[in-house]
Amino acid sequence: MLRTLQVALELAAVGLLALACGEGVTSPRSGPIAEWPVYGGDPGGQQWSPLTEIGPENVSALEPAWTFHTGDVSAGDEDGRNKTAFQATPIVVEDRLFFCSPLNRVFALDPATGEALWTYDPEVAPTGHWLRTCRGVAFVRTAAEGACAARVFTGTMDARLIALDAQTGLPCADFGVNGNIDLRAGVGVEASDEYAVTSPPTVIGDVVVVGSQVSDGQRVDAPSGVVRGFDVHNGALRWAFDPAAPGTPPKPAAPDGTLQYHAGTPNAWSILAADPARGLVFLPTGNPSPDFFGGARAGSDHFGSAVVALDAATGAVRWHFQTVHHDLWDYDVAAQPTLLDFTTEAGVVPALLQATKMGHLFLLDRTSGVPVFPVEERPVPASTLPDEQAAPTQPFPTHLEGLLPEHLGPEQAWGLFPWERNACAAQIDALDHGGLFVPPSLRGTLQSPGVAGGVNWGGVAVDPETGVAVLNVNRMPNVERVVPRDEADAVVVERPRSTLFPQRGTPYAHFQSVLVSDLGVPCTAPPWGTLLALELETGEVRWEVPFGSTRGLAPFPFWFEWGLPSMGGPIVTASGLVFIGAAMDDALRAYDLDTGDLLWKATLPAGGQATPLTYRLAGGRQFVVIAAGGHGTLGTTLGDSLVAFALPEAGEATRTPPGLEASRPAGARTRPAGVQKP
């Protein structure tokens, strides 16, 4: 009742202001104020905002408010640089907006105008790493006074953790060595392009926690996936979680006393989540090295492709839950864990929702890791390789059923023309297929979904007021083929988006490609990407829509809303909106959370392969901001723009895009029993 009254009052205020100005819908400058202080909006990564100034009734009036250019973009064909991907989600805290560019420069902007306040360049040299990116930074306000009382933390492609003064952008001299900590110490790095930090550090209490990204499929003794916690004040190492199997003796320290960590262990490359009240930090982990052959992993699977809960003060393992056993598919846990409070018959459960590349959603008690609803261990196919032992079963959630078809055979082949469909069917028939978890083979395996997901690092947005989770899902399969070592040198990688992973130290290299026809069209029927809303209480899909248009990507007349692969995630607002970029068509969209109706769409100057954010500061407008810089390997338009949208100021003419009329079903937003606001 109170929520309905609040919405009615907000709608009335918007209408009265529009009549007074005589210029259509303008910014009402009303409602709550809110920053966006951490990557996911809050430490638990709900990607939700309490803001209501922009709602379904006026979102069609959104227009660009300011644009900032970083100057940091590369197509990989100049100055020895490699391709860039602008995947950053800025944070807004203490009236400043902070973010990092793909070349690891850190910027502080005025969040109302987009004007630069300072820039810091860590001078990261070009590397041979497959992609240059930086997804975000972290902030902490310490109890100290003076310089570096407030600090911005960033990780770099050359594996440094850096602390900067939030006011000036200068390195904090009391942190590590002149503001820098070398994260390569003890991890066994042989090549600079194998080990990097691509996601934001996580601050919990007086500890800053940082994981790492380790290049896929290179060798058995890949750099360690150690996760470390450092003192936010001086950079002293508080703890190190070395994810070898329990009972594995620690490695001896180096002669100079430097701690050493086990090679080839699972890493945590994506975004961590934190529960400050319980002193827990949650790691989404990758699989051990190498990715597609597990016969030489020597027991390092224990923490692989899992959610691991650590004591944030000590690094001790509280619990872990494995989403894939003995992962042979690169089904690492890419999405940030999402924390929420969930009501069951037994009471309120502090829960963790984990989305996966397989399209599975696991709801766990975040204090224990025990599933809130039963998880079944189901038999899966065995490996056909004599020196591989695939796991006999895999975990399947029962409450939140899989979001993707579990079987893809020749009968599901698709093509624009009959001959193309037949050729795709022949491709599939020549591969091992049979659903999820068919192990890679010499013949070749159809992997559906492919390594991009399902759900990737864009994660899940949860509205705690309605108990609805929103997520974008990729539906593109891969071809995976094991290559005997003596044949690997003869493999020619001809098709775009195909890769040969050397997997040195094993009997096999590994070939991977996207399942497409000779015309480059996916061999499976559209949609190739969807956006959906899920009722967490019932486990039912509220709505699902194709996400992304082929317009501008395919020749006319093949311009359809067929849904496209995406990178980046959604956010939701208390007014009932979903904002998301992510798809390959260089657009930012707003959907109605209740119905899935598209309410607004803006063309971006480049690909929006990032998760947006929204904020409103005291006395100001609500802004929606997204990094529009594209993704070098996904093939979207490259650029260097950070773009902010807002409602027009009072007195400005409204420029409503034609054909996008806002609508709002009466009485649609109610809170279910299953989910409570944290």
XYZ file of C-alpha atoms in Angstrom:
678
model
C 0.000 0.000 0.000
C 2.750 2.469 0.939
C 4.698 1.560 -2.182
C 1.637 2.144 -4.409
C 1.015 5.524 -2.755
C 4.656 6.550 -3.228
C 4.522 5.682 -6.950
C 1.264 7.624 -7.363
C 2.729 10.704 -5.695
C 5.851 10.512 -7.885
C 3.731 10.264 -11.046
C 1.629 13.227 -9.961
C 4.752 15.297 -9.233
C 6.162 14.559 -12.683
C 2.888 15.518 -14.378
C 2.528 18.799 -12.462
C 6.110 19.815 -13.216
C 5.631 19.079 -16.916
C 2.497 21.262 -16.997
C 4.254 24.086 -15.172
C 7.191 24.108 -17.583
C 5.074 23.618 -20.693
C 7.897 21.637 -22.277
C 6.957 17.992 -21.740
C 8.775 15.736 -19.279
C 11.716 17.259 -17.400
C 13.837 16.217 -14.459
C 11.635 16.384 -11.325
C 14.673 16.770 -9.024
C 12.847 14.692 -6.438
C 13.008 11.363 -4.711
C 15.934 9.733 -2.945
C 19.587 10.457 -3.552
C 22.100 7.654 -3.965
C 25.710 7.163 -4.959
C 27.121 4.049 -6.638
C 29.987 3.425 -4.207
C 31.194 -0.016 -5.357
C 31.244 -1.914 -8.639
C 27.940 -3.766 -8.156
C 26.142 -0.859 -6.480
C 26.575 -2.423 -3.033
C 29.156 -4.861 -1.588
C 26.793 -7.756 -2.293
C 26.527 -6.923 -5.995
C 22.756 -6.517 -6.330
C 23.175 -3.995 -9.181
C 20.099 -2.215 -7.824
C 19.440 1.445 -7.082
C 16.748 3.005 -4.855
C 16.390 5.926 -7.284
C 12.968 6.840 -8.677
C 13.428 10.123 -10.565
C 13.616 8.229 -13.860
C 10.762 5.780 -14.254
C 8.671 4.043 -16.913
C 6.523 7.154 -17.272
C 9.387 9.457 -18.322
C 12.348 7.313 -19.381
C 11.561 7.948 -23.057
C 12.734 11.540 -22.508
C 16.281 10.547 -21.508
C 18.969 12.348 -23.495
C 22.777 12.624 -23.403
C 23.904 14.902 -20.579
C 27.694 14.694 -20.983
C 30.372 12.561 -22.626
C 33.967 12.040 -21.544
C 36.686 10.646 -23.823
C 39.611 8.729 -22.327
C 41.735 8.601 -25.480
C 42.582 4.980 -24.635
C 41.515 2.690 -27.448
C 43.361 0.239 -29.671
C 42.393 -2.141 -32.454
C 45.636 -4.042 -31.889
C 47.312 -2.792 -35.024
C 49.449 0.112 -33.833
C 52.351 0.766 -31.445
C 52.566 -2.888 -30.449
C 49.352 -2.524 -28.456
C 46.759 -5.241 -28.339
C 42.984 -4.877 -28.588
C 41.073 -2.992 -25.934
C 37.722 -3.614 -24.270
C 36.167 -0.761 -22.288
C 34.341 -2.855 -19.675
C 34.532 -0.477 -16.713
C 31.655 0.343 -14.396
C 32.587 3.597 -12.612
C 31.900 4.202 -8.950
C 30.431 7.412 -7.541
C 31.331 8.250 -3.968
C 31.860 11.484 -2.037
C 30.744 13.549 -5.036
C 33.342 12.090 -7.385
C 33.174 9.563 -10.181
C 36.139 7.191 -10.480
C 36.909 4.669 -13.220
C 39.747 3.081 -15.183
C 40.408 2.821 -18.904
C 41.516 -0.312 -20.823
C 45.094 1.017 -20.652
C 44.794 1.220 -16.853
C 44.672 4.983 -16.575
C 42.484 6.075 -13.640
C 40.188 9.109 -13.908
C 38.275 11.216 -11.396
C 35.400 13.236 -12.862
C 32.772 15.642 -11.616
C 29.719 13.328 -11.737
C 27.369 16.219 -12.627
C 29.334 17.570 -15.585
C 31.827 14.890 -16.644
C 34.699 17.325 -16.252
C 38.071 15.757 -15.397
C 39.391 16.429 -11.893
C 42.550 14.336 -12.201
C 44.114 11.520 -14.201
C 46.668 8.947 -13.100
C 48.722 6.937 -15.589
C 50.488 3.836 -14.179
C 52.412 3.598 -17.467
C 51.594 -0.025 -18.182
C 53.638 -1.159 -21.169
C 51.931 -2.893 -24.122
C 51.815 -6.654 -23.635
C 51.029 -9.737 -25.671
C 47.960 -10.427 -23.532
C 44.925 -11.256 -25.670
C 42.915 -8.241 -24.485
C 43.486 -5.023 -22.552
C 40.743 -4.214 -20.078
C 39.983 -2.854 -16.607
C 36.507 -3.371 -15.149
C 36.665 -0.960 -12.254
C 38.258 0.482 -9.136
C 37.537 0.431 -5.400
C 37.327 3.169 -2.735
C 37.903 3.386 0.994
C 37.648 6.246 3.492
C 40.178 5.648 6.272
C 40.234 7.116 9.748
C 43.384 9.074 8.892
C 43.533 12.747 7.984
C 45.428 14.570 5.274
C 46.833 13.002 2.125
C 45.362 9.608 1.207
C 42.689 9.726 3.890
C 40.422 8.533 1.088
C 41.952 6.003 -1.304
C 41.179 4.588 -4.729
C 42.532 1.092 -5.444
C 43.163 -0.232 -8.921
C 44.743 -3.345 -10.420
C 46.733 -3.364 -13.640
C 47.506 -5.532 -16.635
C 51.105 -5.809 -15.424
C 49.826 -7.177 -12.104
C 50.217 -4.272 -9.715
C 47.878 -3.181 -6.935
C 47.984 0.612 -6.680
C 46.599 2.972 -4.027
C 45.840 6.566 -5.067
C 44.813 9.659 -3.129
C 41.142 10.136 -4.020
C 41.530 13.919 -3.917
C 44.637 14.331 -6.046
C 45.221 11.057 -7.917
C 48.761 10.839 -6.569
C 50.092 7.444 -5.365
C 49.872 6.898 -1.612
C 53.510 6.838 -0.540
C 52.752 4.804 2.608
C 51.166 1.938 0.659
C 53.608 -0.739 -0.539
C 56.455 0.894 -2.450
C 55.404 4.378 -3.514
C 51.788 3.286 -3.724
C 52.483 0.036 -5.621
C 52.484 -3.672 -4.756
C 53.939 -6.160 -7.242
C 51.449 -9.038 -7.384
C 53.743 -11.283 -9.416
C 55.835 -12.125 -6.369
C 55.597 -15.854 -5.687
C 53.046 -16.742 -8.393
C 55.444 -18.293 -10.916
C 55.023 -15.838 -13.766
C 57.227 -16.597 -16.750
C 55.627 -14.279 -19.303
C 54.177 -10.854 -18.605
C 51.082 -11.549 -20.679
C 49.935 -14.589 -18.660
C 49.027 -12.852 -15.420
C 46.999 -9.675 -14.915
C 44.362 -7.956 -12.801
C 41.292 -7.071 -14.845
C 38.520 -6.724 -12.231
C 38.263 -4.234 -9.362
C 39.794 -4.995 -5.968
C 37.323 -5.467 -3.109
C 37.561 -3.537 0.151
C 36.060 -5.052 3.299
C 36.943 -3.490 6.619
C 40.599 -2.519 6.543
C 41.553 -5.200 3.997
C 41.722 -4.822 0.226
C 41.305 -8.181 -1.532
C 42.579 -8.847 -5.045
C 42.492 -11.845 -7.369
C 43.973 -12.260 -10.835
C 43.298 -13.233 -14.419
C 45.442 -16.101 -15.744
C 45.591 -16.772 -19.489
C 43.545 -19.795 -20.521
C 44.906 -23.055 -21.863
C 48.613 -22.218 -21.922
C 50.367 -24.775 -19.707
C 50.029 -27.110 -16.751
C 52.234 -24.974 -14.500
C 50.377 -21.728 -15.160
C 50.753 -18.890 -12.643
C 49.101 -19.477 -9.281
C 45.533 -18.366 -8.713
C 46.347 -17.101 -5.205
C 43.965 -14.492 -3.780
C 45.497 -12.039 -1.314
C 44.328 -9.553 1.274
C 46.418 -6.439 1.986
C 46.174 -3.793 4.681
C 44.434 -0.753 3.178
C 46.745 1.622 5.055
C 50.253 0.334 4.374
C 49.838 -2.536 1.919
C 51.159 -5.183 4.303
C 50.109 -8.711 3.347
C 47.397 -9.784 5.792
C 46.729 -13.213 4.272
C 47.003 -15.334 1.123
C 44.500 -17.971 0.005
C 46.460 -20.476 -2.095
C 43.685 -22.603 -3.690
C 45.497 -25.926 -3.783
C 43.649 -28.973 -2.501
C 43.205 -29.125 1.286
C 46.123 -30.860 2.943
C 48.602 -29.788 0.268
C 51.778 -28.650 2.049
C 52.612 -24.978 1.489
C 55.458 -24.245 -0.886
C 58.762 -23.259 0.742
C 59.547 -19.561 0.709
C 62.160 -18.239 -1.714
C 65.685 -17.572 -0.396
C 64.801 -13.901 0.048
C 61.758 -14.832 2.133
C 59.157 -14.231 -0.586
C 56.153 -16.502 -0.165
C 55.600 -18.968 -3.013
C 52.259 -20.311 -4.224
C 51.208 -23.454 -6.082
C 51.080 -23.313 -9.872
C 48.045 -24.139 -11.989
C 45.471 -23.551 -9.250
C 42.048 -21.945 -9.827
C 42.072 -18.161 -9.954
C 39.438 -15.523 -9.166
C 39.497 -13.206 -12.170
C 35.991 -11.800 -11.914
C 34.258 -9.521 -9.410
C 34.211 -10.554 -5.751
C 31.333 -9.928 -3.338
C 31.522 -8.987 0.341
C 29.336 -9.239 3.424
C 30.841 -6.677 5.838
C 28.382 -7.519 8.626
C 29.560 -11.144 8.683
C 33.156 -10.442 7.724
C 32.981 -12.638 4.600
C 34.340 -12.220 1.095
C 33.062 -14.456 -1.713
C 35.259 -15.572 -4.607
C 33.918 -16.787 -7.960
C 36.695 -19.084 -9.153
C 37.952 -20.314 -12.503
C 38.984 -23.825 -13.364
C 42.510 -25.184 -12.822
C 45.047 -25.075 -15.657
C 44.865 -26.100 -18.365
C 41.202 -25.560 -19.146
C 40.214 -28.465 -21.408
C 42.291 -31.362 -20.119
C 42.326 -32.380 -16.475
C 44.509 -35.471 -16.522
C 47.552 -33.545 -15.281
C 45.967 -31.298 -12.641
C 47.295 -33.286 -9.673
C 44.303 -32.707 -7.428
C 43.956 -28.951 -7.927
C 40.249 -29.221 -8.806
C 38.960 -28.873 -5.253
C 38.290 -25.109 -5.369
C 37.803 -24.930 -9.148
C 34.673 -23.451 -10.779
C 33.221 -22.734 -7.370
C 32.076 -20.076 -4.946
C 34.528 -19.845 -2.058
C 33.710 -17.957 1.144
C 36.705 -16.600 3.041
C 37.042 -14.914 6.401
C 37.928 -11.389 5.277
C 40.195 -10.771 8.265
C 42.245 -13.996 8.047
C 41.669 -15.543 4.615
C 40.512 -18.792 6.206
C 38.051 -20.851 4.164
C 34.576 -20.848 5.691
C 32.962 -22.954 2.953
C 32.969 -23.612 -0.772
C 30.378 -24.813 -3.270
C 31.438 -26.274 -6.593
C 29.219 -25.471 -9.592
C 31.166 -27.826 -11.913
C 33.217 -30.860 -10.912
C 36.539 -31.380 -12.697
C 35.734 -28.618 -15.174
C 36.801 -29.536 -18.735
C 34.745 -26.836 -20.505
C 36.070 -23.480 -19.209
C 32.796 -23.121 -17.310
C 34.491 -20.983 -14.687
C 32.286 -18.912 -12.395
C 32.328 -15.589 -14.205
C 29.455 -13.690 -12.575
C 29.825 -11.805 -9.319
C 28.000 -13.598 -6.467
C 24.812 -11.709 -5.570
C 23.851 -11.394 -1.903
C 20.237 -11.087 -0.741
C 17.997 -12.054 2.144
C 15.521 -14.788 1.233
C 12.502 -15.819 3.311
C 11.694 -19.512 3.640
C 9.246 -21.404 5.839
C 12.042 -21.683 8.397
C 12.732 -17.935 8.412
C 14.984 -15.449 6.653
C 18.081 -16.959 5.049
C 21.079 -14.743 4.287
C 21.448 -16.037 0.745
C 23.860 -15.948 -2.185
C 22.651 -16.266 -5.776
C 25.264 -17.585 -8.192
C 24.669 -17.498 -11.945
C 26.818 -19.686 -14.184
C 27.861 -20.036 -17.795
C 25.730 -23.186 -18.054
C 22.589 -21.149 -17.362
C 22.288 -22.654 -13.884
C 21.363 -20.505 -10.895
C 22.341 -21.761 -7.443
C 20.770 -20.204 -4.328
C 22.963 -20.876 -1.279
C 22.958 -19.979 2.401
C 25.889 -17.564 2.439
C 26.849 -18.407 6.011
C 27.297 -22.122 5.273
C 27.228 -22.698 1.490
C 24.339 -25.145 1.905
C 21.812 -24.911 -0.966
C 18.538 -23.275 0.031
C 16.768 -25.708 -2.317
C 17.971 -29.212 -3.220
C 20.760 -29.594 -5.750
C 20.823 -32.918 -7.585
C 23.916 -34.793 -8.685
C 22.999 -36.192 -12.112
C 24.995 -38.661 -14.240
C 26.870 -37.127 -17.173
C 28.871 -38.654 -20.076
C 32.311 -40.144 -19.517
C 35.439 -39.013 -21.358
C 36.606 -40.983 -24.388
C 40.263 -40.072 -23.762
C 42.319 -42.841 -22.131
C 44.177 -40.411 -19.857
C 41.189 -38.334 -18.743
C 38.754 -39.114 -15.933
C 35.663 -36.920 -16.216
C 33.448 -36.471 -13.169
C 30.648 -39.076 -13.202
C 28.018 -36.580 -12.003
C 27.433 -32.829 -12.067
C 25.288 -30.588 -9.811
C 21.934 -29.359 -11.152
C 19.699 -26.875 -9.294
C 16.072 -27.923 -8.805
C 14.327 -24.696 -7.750
C 15.817 -22.373 -10.356
C 15.837 -24.629 -13.394
C 18.361 -24.243 -16.191
C 17.791 -21.246 -18.458
C 19.042 -22.908 -21.642
C 18.158 -26.048 -23.608
C 20.250 -28.967 -22.365
C 20.440 -30.751 -25.710
C 21.387 -29.604 -29.189
C 21.428 -32.095 -32.055
C 21.351 -32.028 -35.881
C 17.576 -31.673 -35.810
C 17.993 -28.241 -34.165
C 20.323 -26.950 -36.889
C 19.364 -23.619 -38.428
C 20.327 -21.514 -41.422
C 19.113 -18.657 -43.560
C 18.869 -21.028 -46.529
C 18.057 -24.748 -46.804
C 21.557 -25.645 -48.002
C 23.076 -23.705 -45.088
C 20.827 -25.461 -42.569
C 21.802 -28.842 -44.030
C 25.492 -27.977 -43.814
C 25.049 -26.950 -40.169
C 23.237 -30.198 -39.426
C 26.164 -32.106 -40.947
C 28.599 -30.127 -38.781
C 26.677 -31.023 -35.628
C 26.252 -34.653 -36.644
C 30.024 -34.989 -37.079
C 30.555 -33.951 -33.440
C 29.936 -35.622 -30.111
C 26.722 -34.071 -28.793
C 24.216 -34.895 -26.128
C 23.719 -31.917 -23.886
C 25.682 -30.316 -21.100
C 28.980 -31.772 -19.912
C 29.925 -33.920 -22.916
C 33.738 -34.017 -22.455
C 36.081 -32.704 -25.178
C 37.142 -35.451 -27.574
C 39.398 -36.218 -30.522
C 36.345 -36.278 -32.769
C 35.187 -32.896 -31.551
C 32.418 -31.947 -29.143
C 29.479 -29.598 -29.450
C 29.525 -27.425 -26.314
C 26.235 -25.674 -25.642
C 26.275 -23.119 -24.190
C 29.790 -22.093 -25.194
C 32.516 -20.565 -23.049
C 30.866 -17.120 -23.148
C 27.801 -18.488 -21.371
C 25.010 -18.565 -20.346
C 25.735 -15.797 -17.903
C 29.158 -14.162 -17.990
C 30.790 -11.479 -15.832
C 27.848 -9.084 -16.323
C 26.084 -11.025 -13.600
C 22.603 -10.642 -12.164
C 20.614 -7.608 -11.048
C 18.196 -8.266 -8.173
C 15.322 -6.000 -7.177
C 14.859 -6.599 -3.441
C 11.433 -4.933 -3.536
C 9.908 -7.397 -6.012
C 12.138 -10.454 -5.688
C 12.927 -10.380 -9.400
C 16.348 -11.192 -10.819
C 17.275 -9.846 -14.260
C 20.051 -11.326 -16.377
C 21.229 -11.474 -19.971
C 21.921 -14.956 -21.330
C 24.099 -15.966 -24.279
C 22.909 -18.879 -26.414
C 25.878 -19.517 -28.723
C 27.487 -22.989 -28.839
C 31.169 -23.772 -29.371
C 33.069 -26.571 -31.069
C 35.739 -28.112 -28.825
C 38.317 -30.569 -30.183
C 41.265 -32.232 -28.500
C 44.370 -32.293 -30.695
C 47.153 -34.846 -30.058
C 50.447 -33.132 -29.334
C 52.185 -34.423 -32.463
C 49.412 -32.964 -34.642
C 49.099 -29.577 -32.982
C 51.686 -27.797 -35.118
C 49.755 -28.684 -38.265
C 46.469 -27.132 -37.100
C 45.641 -23.989 -39.036
C 43.309 -21.505 -37.343
C 41.367 -20.032 -40.243
C 37.949 -19.032 -38.996
C 37.364 -15.846 -36.993
C 36.920 -16.434 -33.270
C 38.834 -19.703 -33.414
C 41.752 -20.488 -31.107
C 44.333 -23.198 -30.584
C 45.300 -23.524 -26.917
C 48.754 -25.150 -26.532
C 48.152 -26.733 -23.086
C 51.882 -27.352 -22.693
C 52.760 -30.202 -20.347
C 49.804 -32.369 -21.457
C 49.395 -34.890 -24.307
C 46.940 -32.562 -26.079
C 46.474 -29.114 -27.465
C 42.913 -27.874 -27.806
C 41.054 -26.291 -30.728
C 38.023 -24.093 -30.099
C 35.672 -22.244 -32.443
C 32.166 -20.819 -32.537
C 29.595 -23.018 -34.291
C 28.758 -21.024 -37.426
C 28.003 -21.745 -41.076
C 30.267 -20.936 -44.005
C 28.438 -17.596 -44.188
C 29.453 -16.834 -40.590
C 25.862 -17.188 -39.365
C 25.214 -19.182 -36.167
C 24.115 -22.758 -36.795
C 21.443 -22.507 -34.117
C 18.120 -20.717 -34.307
C 17.785 -17.239 -32.850
C 17.578 -15.713 -30.364
C 21.348 -15.872 -29.846
C 21.000 -13.763 -26.737
C 18.080 -12.989 -24.449
C 17.210 -10.778 -21.503
C 14.956 -12.290 -18.876
C 13.378 -11.613 -15.505
C 13.094 -14.453 -13.022
C 10.834 -14.721 -9.970
C 13.185 -15.949 -7.254
C 10.381 -17.064 -4.948
C 8.734 -19.376 -7.473
C 11.647 -20.026 -9.816
C 9.486 -19.019 -12.781
C 10.496 -16.771 -15.658
C 8.389 -13.593 -15.554
C 9.382 -12.581 -19.092
C 12.099 -13.240 -21.651
C 12.825 -11.181 -24.777
C 15.376 -11.398 -27.604
C 18.180 -9.011 -26.704
C 19.902 -7.160 -29.533
C 19.256 -6.320 -33.176
C 21.076 -7.420 -36.324
C 20.455 -3.997 -37.884
C 23.794 -2.605 -39.021
C 25.553 -5.918 -38.374
C 23.963 -7.962 -41.145
C 23.181 -6.906 -44.721
C 19.709 -5.630 -45.513
C 17.085 -7.152 -45.463
C 18.294 -9.366 -42.591
C 17.626 -6.720 -39.928
C 15.714 -8.383 -37.128
C 15.384 -8.315 -33.345
C 16.921 -11.779 -33.250
C 18.956 -11.359 -30.084
C 22.750 -11.203 -30.020
C 25.604 -12.370 -27.791
C 26.403 -9.838 -25.086
C 29.084 -8.844 -22.600
C 28.124 -6.649 -19.661
C 25.181 -6.785 -17.295
C 21.926 -5.097 -16.268
C 20.973 -2.790 -13.427
C 17.507 -2.250 -11.958
C 15.982 0.742 -10.192
C 13.285 1.077 -7.551
C 11.124 2.855 -10.126
C 10.814 -0.373 -12.083
C 13.388 0.023 -14.847
C 16.085 -2.249 -16.252
C 19.049 -0.517 -17.934
C 21.473 -2.550 -20.022
C 23.993 -2.068 -22.834
C 26.021 -5.270 -23.425
C 24.612 -6.467 -26.791
C 26.673 -6.257 -29.976
C 24.547 -3.525 -31.575
C 26.039 -0.468 -29.802
C 22.899 0.490 -27.870
C 21.769 1.259 -24.333
C 18.218 0.141 -23.560
C 15.644 0.593 -20.809
C 13.011 -2.077 -20.183
C 9.982 -2.209 -17.924
C 10.875 -4.550 -15.066
C 7.272 -5.719 -14.759
C 6.565 -6.570 -18.393
C 9.839 -6.691 -20.336
C 8.557 -3.974 -22.683
C 11.284 -1.888 -24.346
C 10.694 1.713 -23.213
C 13.767 3.537 -24.525
C 16.812 2.916 -26.680
C 19.831 5.127 -27.391
C 22.548 4.530 -29.950
C 25.992 4.681 -28.345
C 29.162 5.950 -30.052
C 30.717 2.494 -29.626
C 29.899 -0.900 -28.143
C 28.446 -0.793 -24.624
C 30.185 -3.944 -23.336
C 30.000 -2.776 -19.742
C 27.474 -2.711 -16.917
C 25.904 0.749 -16.470
C 25.372 2.591 -13.215
C 22.958 5.219 -11.962
C 23.253 7.895 -9.282
C 21.688 11.115 -8.040
C 23.538 13.516 -5.777
C 21.995 16.153 -3.501
C 20.254 18.849 -5.522
C 21.040 17.193 -8.851
C 19.516 15.049 -11.572
C 19.573 11.281 -11.747
C 22.178 10.102 -14.263
C 22.586 6.788 -16.068
C 26.186 6.263 -17.197
C 27.791 3.598 -19.369
C 31.247 2.989 -20.824
C 30.945 2.887 -24.619
C 34.279 1.668 -25.908
C 33.516 -1.679 -27.492
C 35.190 -5.066 -27.154
C 38.158 -5.953 -29.347
C 37.503 -9.685 -29.567
C 33.707 -9.565 -29.603
C 34.010 -7.380 -32.686
C 31.888 -4.416 -31.610
C 32.654 -0.808 -32.508
C 35.725 0.437 -30.648
C 35.829 3.817 -28.936
C 36.727 5.659 -25.747
C 33.489 7.287 -24.524
C 31.913 7.413 -21.097
C 28.357 8.616 -21.739
C 25.885 10.022 -19.192
C 22.127 10.289 -19.803
C 19.573 12.291 -17.808
C 16.136 13.853 -18.131
C 16.137 17.367 -19.604
C 16.622 20.238 -17.214
C 13.515 22.291 -16.439
C 12.875 24.611 -19.378
C 14.609 22.401 -21.943
C 12.536 20.918 -24.730
C 11.921 17.175 -24.451
C 13.284 15.129 -27.317
C 11.377 11.872 -27.168
C 12.486 9.157 -29.609
C 9.543 8.291 -31.884
C 7.714 5.049 -31.339
C 8.807 4.504 -27.735
C 5.765 5.351 -25.651
C 6.167 4.581 -21.953
C 3.564 2.450 -20.237
C 3.178 1.164 -16.710
C 0.726 -1.558 -15.641
C -1.243 -0.401 -12.637
C -0.487 -2.179 -9.414
C 2.236 -4.381 -10.926
C 4.985 -3.743 -8.394
C 4.530 -5.688 -5.184
C 7.016 -7.374 -2.903
C 6.745 -11.173 -2.608
C 7.231 -13.098 0.589
C 10.422 -14.714 -0.647
C 12.786 -11.751 -0.773
C 13.376 -8.958 1.705
C 15.320 -5.737 1.416
C 18.753 -6.181 3.009
